[in-house]
Tab-separated table of C-alpha atoms in Angstrom:
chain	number	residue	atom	x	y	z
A	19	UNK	CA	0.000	0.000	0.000
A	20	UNK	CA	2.771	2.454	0.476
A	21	UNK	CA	4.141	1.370	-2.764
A	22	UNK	CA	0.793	2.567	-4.144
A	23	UNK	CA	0.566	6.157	-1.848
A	24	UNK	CA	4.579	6.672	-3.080
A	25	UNK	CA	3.812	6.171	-7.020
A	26	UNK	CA	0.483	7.957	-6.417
A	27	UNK	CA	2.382	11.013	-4.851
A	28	UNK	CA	5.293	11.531	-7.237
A	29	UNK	CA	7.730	11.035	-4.190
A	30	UNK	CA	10.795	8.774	-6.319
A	31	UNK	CA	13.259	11.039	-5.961
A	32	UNK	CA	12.603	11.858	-1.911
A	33	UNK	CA	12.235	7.686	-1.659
A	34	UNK	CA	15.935	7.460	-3.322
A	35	UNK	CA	17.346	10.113	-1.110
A	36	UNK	CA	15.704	7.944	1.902
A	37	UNK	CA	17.015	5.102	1.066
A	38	UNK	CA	20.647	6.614	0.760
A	39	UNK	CA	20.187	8.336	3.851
A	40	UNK	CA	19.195	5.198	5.364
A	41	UNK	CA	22.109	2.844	3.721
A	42	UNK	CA	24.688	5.949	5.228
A	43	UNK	CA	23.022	6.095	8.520
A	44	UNK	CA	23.387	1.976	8.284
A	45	UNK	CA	27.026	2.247	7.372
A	46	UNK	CA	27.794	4.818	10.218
A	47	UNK	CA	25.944	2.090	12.582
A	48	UNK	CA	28.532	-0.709	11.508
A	49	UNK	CA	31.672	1.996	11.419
A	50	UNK	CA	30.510	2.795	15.316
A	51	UNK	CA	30.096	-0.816	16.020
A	52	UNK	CA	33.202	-1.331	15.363
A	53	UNK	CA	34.640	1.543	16.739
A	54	UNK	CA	33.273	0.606	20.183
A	55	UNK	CA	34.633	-3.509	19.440
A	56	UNK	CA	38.288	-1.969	18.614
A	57	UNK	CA	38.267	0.314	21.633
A	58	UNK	CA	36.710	-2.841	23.924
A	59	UNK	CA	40.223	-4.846	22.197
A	60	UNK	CA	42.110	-2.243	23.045
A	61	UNK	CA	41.198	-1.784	26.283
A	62	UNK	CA	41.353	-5.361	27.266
A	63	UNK	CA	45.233	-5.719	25.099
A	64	UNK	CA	45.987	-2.528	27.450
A	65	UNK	CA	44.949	-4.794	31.112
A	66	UNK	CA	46.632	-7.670	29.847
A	67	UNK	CA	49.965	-5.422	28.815
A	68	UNK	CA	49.659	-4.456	32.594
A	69	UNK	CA	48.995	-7.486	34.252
A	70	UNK	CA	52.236	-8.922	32.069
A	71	UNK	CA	54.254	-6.277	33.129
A	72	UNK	CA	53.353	-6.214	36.925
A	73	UNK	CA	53.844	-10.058	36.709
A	74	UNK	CA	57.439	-9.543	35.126
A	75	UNK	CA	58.416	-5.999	37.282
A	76	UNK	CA	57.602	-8.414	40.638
A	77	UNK	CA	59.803	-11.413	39.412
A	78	UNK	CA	62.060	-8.806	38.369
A	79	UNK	CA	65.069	-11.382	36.245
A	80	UNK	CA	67.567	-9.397	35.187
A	81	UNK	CA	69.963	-9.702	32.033
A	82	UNK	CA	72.229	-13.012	32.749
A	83	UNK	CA	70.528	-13.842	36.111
A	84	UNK	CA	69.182	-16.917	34.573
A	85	UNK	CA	72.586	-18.660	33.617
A	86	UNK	CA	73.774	-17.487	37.355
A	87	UNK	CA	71.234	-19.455	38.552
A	88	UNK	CA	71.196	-22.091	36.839
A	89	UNK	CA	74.924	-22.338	37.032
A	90	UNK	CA	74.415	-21.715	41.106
A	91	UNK	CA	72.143	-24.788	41.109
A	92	UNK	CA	74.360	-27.573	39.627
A	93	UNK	CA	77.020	-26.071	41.983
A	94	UNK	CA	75.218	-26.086	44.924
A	95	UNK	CA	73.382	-29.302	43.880
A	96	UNK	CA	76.836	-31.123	43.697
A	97	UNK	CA	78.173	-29.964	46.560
A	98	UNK	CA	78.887	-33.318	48.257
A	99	UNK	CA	80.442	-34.286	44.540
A	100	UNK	CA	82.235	-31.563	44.057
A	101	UNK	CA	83.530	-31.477	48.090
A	102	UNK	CA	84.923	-35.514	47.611
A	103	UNK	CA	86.432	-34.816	43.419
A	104	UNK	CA	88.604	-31.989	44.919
A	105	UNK	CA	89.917	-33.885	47.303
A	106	UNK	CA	90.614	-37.257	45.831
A	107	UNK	CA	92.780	-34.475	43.001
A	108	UNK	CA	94.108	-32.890	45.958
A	109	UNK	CA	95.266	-36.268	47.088
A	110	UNK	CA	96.422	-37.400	43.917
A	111	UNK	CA	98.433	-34.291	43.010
A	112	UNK	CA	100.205	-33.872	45.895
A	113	UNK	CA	98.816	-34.536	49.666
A	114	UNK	CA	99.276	-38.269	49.172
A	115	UNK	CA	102.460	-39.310	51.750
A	116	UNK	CA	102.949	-42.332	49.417
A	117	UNK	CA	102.416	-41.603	45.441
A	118	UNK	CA	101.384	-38.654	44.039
A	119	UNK	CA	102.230	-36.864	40.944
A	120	UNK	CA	104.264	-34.307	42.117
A	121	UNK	CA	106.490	-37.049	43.848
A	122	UNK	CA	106.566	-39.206	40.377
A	123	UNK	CA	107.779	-35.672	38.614
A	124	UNK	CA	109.814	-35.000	41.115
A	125	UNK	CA	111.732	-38.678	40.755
A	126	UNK	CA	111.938	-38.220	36.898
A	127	UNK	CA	113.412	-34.799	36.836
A	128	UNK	CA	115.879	-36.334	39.301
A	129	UNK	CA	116.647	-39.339	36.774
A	130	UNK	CA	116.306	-36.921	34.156
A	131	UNK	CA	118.957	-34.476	35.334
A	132	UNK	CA	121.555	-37.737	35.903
A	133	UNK	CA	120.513	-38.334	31.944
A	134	UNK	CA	121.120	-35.035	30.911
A	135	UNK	CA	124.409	-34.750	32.481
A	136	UNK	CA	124.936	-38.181	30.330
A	137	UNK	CA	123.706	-36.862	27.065
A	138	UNK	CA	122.313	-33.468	26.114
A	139	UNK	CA	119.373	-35.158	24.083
A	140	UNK	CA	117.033	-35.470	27.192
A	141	UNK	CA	117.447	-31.795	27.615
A	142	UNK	CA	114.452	-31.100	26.075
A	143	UNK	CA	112.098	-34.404	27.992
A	144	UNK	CA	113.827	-33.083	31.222
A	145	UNK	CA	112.266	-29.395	30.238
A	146	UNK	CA	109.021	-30.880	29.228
A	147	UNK	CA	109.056	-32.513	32.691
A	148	UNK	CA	109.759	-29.072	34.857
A	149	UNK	CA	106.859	-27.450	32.689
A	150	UNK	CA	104.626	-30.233	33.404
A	151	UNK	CA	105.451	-29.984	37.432
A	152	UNK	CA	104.771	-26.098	36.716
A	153	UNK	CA	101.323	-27.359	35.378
A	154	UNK	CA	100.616	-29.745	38.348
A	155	UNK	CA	101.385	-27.250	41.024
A	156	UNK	CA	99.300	-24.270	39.074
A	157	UNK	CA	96.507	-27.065	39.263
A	158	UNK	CA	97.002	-28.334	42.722
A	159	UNK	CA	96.498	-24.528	43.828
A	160	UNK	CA	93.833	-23.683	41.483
A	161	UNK	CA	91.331	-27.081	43.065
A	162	UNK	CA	92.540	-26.300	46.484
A	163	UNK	CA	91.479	-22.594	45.963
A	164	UNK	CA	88.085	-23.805	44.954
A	165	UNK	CA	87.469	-26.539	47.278
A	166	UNK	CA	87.673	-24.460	49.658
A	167	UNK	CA	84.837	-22.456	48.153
A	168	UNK	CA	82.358	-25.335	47.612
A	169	UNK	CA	78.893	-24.467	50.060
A	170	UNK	CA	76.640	-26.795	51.026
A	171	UNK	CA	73.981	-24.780	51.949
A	172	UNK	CA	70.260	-26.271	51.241
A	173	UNK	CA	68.434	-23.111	51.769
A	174	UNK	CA	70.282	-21.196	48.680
A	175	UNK	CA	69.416	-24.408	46.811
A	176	UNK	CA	65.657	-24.424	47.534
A	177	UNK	CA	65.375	-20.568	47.000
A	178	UNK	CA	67.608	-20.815	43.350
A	179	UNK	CA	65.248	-23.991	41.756
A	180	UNK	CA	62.419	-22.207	43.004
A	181	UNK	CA	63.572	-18.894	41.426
A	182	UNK	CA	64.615	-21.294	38.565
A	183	UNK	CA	61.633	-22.597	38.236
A	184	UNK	CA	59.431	-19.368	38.134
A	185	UNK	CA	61.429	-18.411	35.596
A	186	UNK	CA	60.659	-21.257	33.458
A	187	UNK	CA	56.978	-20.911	34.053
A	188	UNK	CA	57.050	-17.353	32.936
A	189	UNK	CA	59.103	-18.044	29.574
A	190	UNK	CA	56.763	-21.032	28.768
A	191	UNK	CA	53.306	-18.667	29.993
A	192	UNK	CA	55.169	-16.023	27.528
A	193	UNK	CA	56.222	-18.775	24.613
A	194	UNK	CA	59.680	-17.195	24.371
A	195	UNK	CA	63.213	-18.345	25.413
A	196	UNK	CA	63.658	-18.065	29.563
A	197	UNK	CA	66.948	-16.062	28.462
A	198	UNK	CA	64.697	-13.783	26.562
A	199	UNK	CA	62.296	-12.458	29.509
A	200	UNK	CA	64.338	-9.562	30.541
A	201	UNK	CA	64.006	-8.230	26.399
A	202	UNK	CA	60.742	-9.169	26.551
A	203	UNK	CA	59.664	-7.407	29.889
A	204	UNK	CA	61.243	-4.250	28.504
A	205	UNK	CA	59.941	-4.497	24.880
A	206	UNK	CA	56.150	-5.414	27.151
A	207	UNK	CA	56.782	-1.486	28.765
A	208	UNK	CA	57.726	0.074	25.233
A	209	UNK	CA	53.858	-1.189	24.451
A	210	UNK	CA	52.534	-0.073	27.003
């Protein structure tokens, strides 16, 4: 029936600017709609940005820390191993009363000096030798100095895998490389 009034009328030309009126007031609907969903995105990519970023500022890893740690770990975590190695070296190097190497390279450069003094051509084993008992006392004093360093101490260990294994749980909640989450928390406050 209104198609009947509208021919009747004459009224094409106000029906056609209407209908465009209508299809623009439509299209600024839909360009609104979507206005509000990007600014509802944005909003919620803005409090996720911040929740990521309080989560990394409180855990707080800093460049390297992770290879400390994880290097502090297998230390501490061999303590007991690393305690009884030094000291069977020790032993073996030098604090052994019956055989130990320095003795042995002691005895040879002894033979060796009697040889030399025989023939010039074990000049250069009986130098060889004193470099090597260089060697063995720069080693002896090198273990000693860090056997005496070793800790045993099972609260540092409980507080470095747990720190360790934050760290791990962040990387894998972040997909990226545990090594990475110090770039990462920065490049997560550049966003921001």
């Amino acid at each position: 029936q209104l198609q009947l009034l509208d021919t009747f009328c004459h009224n094409q030309s106000l029906l056609q600017q209407l209908n465009h009126q209508f299809h623009l007031w439509k299209q600024q609907q839909q360009k609104l709609a979507d206005f509000r969903q990007q600014c509802a995105e944005n909003e919620a990519k803005k409090q996720l940005l911040h929740y990521q970023i309080e989560e990394l500022n409180e855990f707080a890893l800093k460049p390297g820390e992770f290879e400390e740690l994880d290097s502090t770990q297998k230390r501490l975590a061999n303590s007991e191993l690393l305690s009884r190695g030094s000291q069977s070296v020790l032993q073996l190097l030098s604090e052994n009363e019956t055989a130990n190497i320095e003795n042995l390279l002691n005895k040879t450069v002894s033979y060796l000096d009697e040889l030399v003094e025989a023939d010039e051509q074990f000049k250069e084993a009986q130098q060889l030798i004193q470099q090597t008992q260089i060697y063995v006392q720069e080693a002896f004093s090198e273990v000693q100095h860090l056997a005496y360093r070793i800790e045993d101490d099972p609260a540092l260990l409980a507080n470095t895998e747990m720190r360790l294994k934050q760290a791990l749980q962040l990387a894998q909640k972040h997909r990226i490389n545990v090594s990475e989450l110090p770039v990462y928390h920065q490049q997560l406050k550049r966003e921001y």
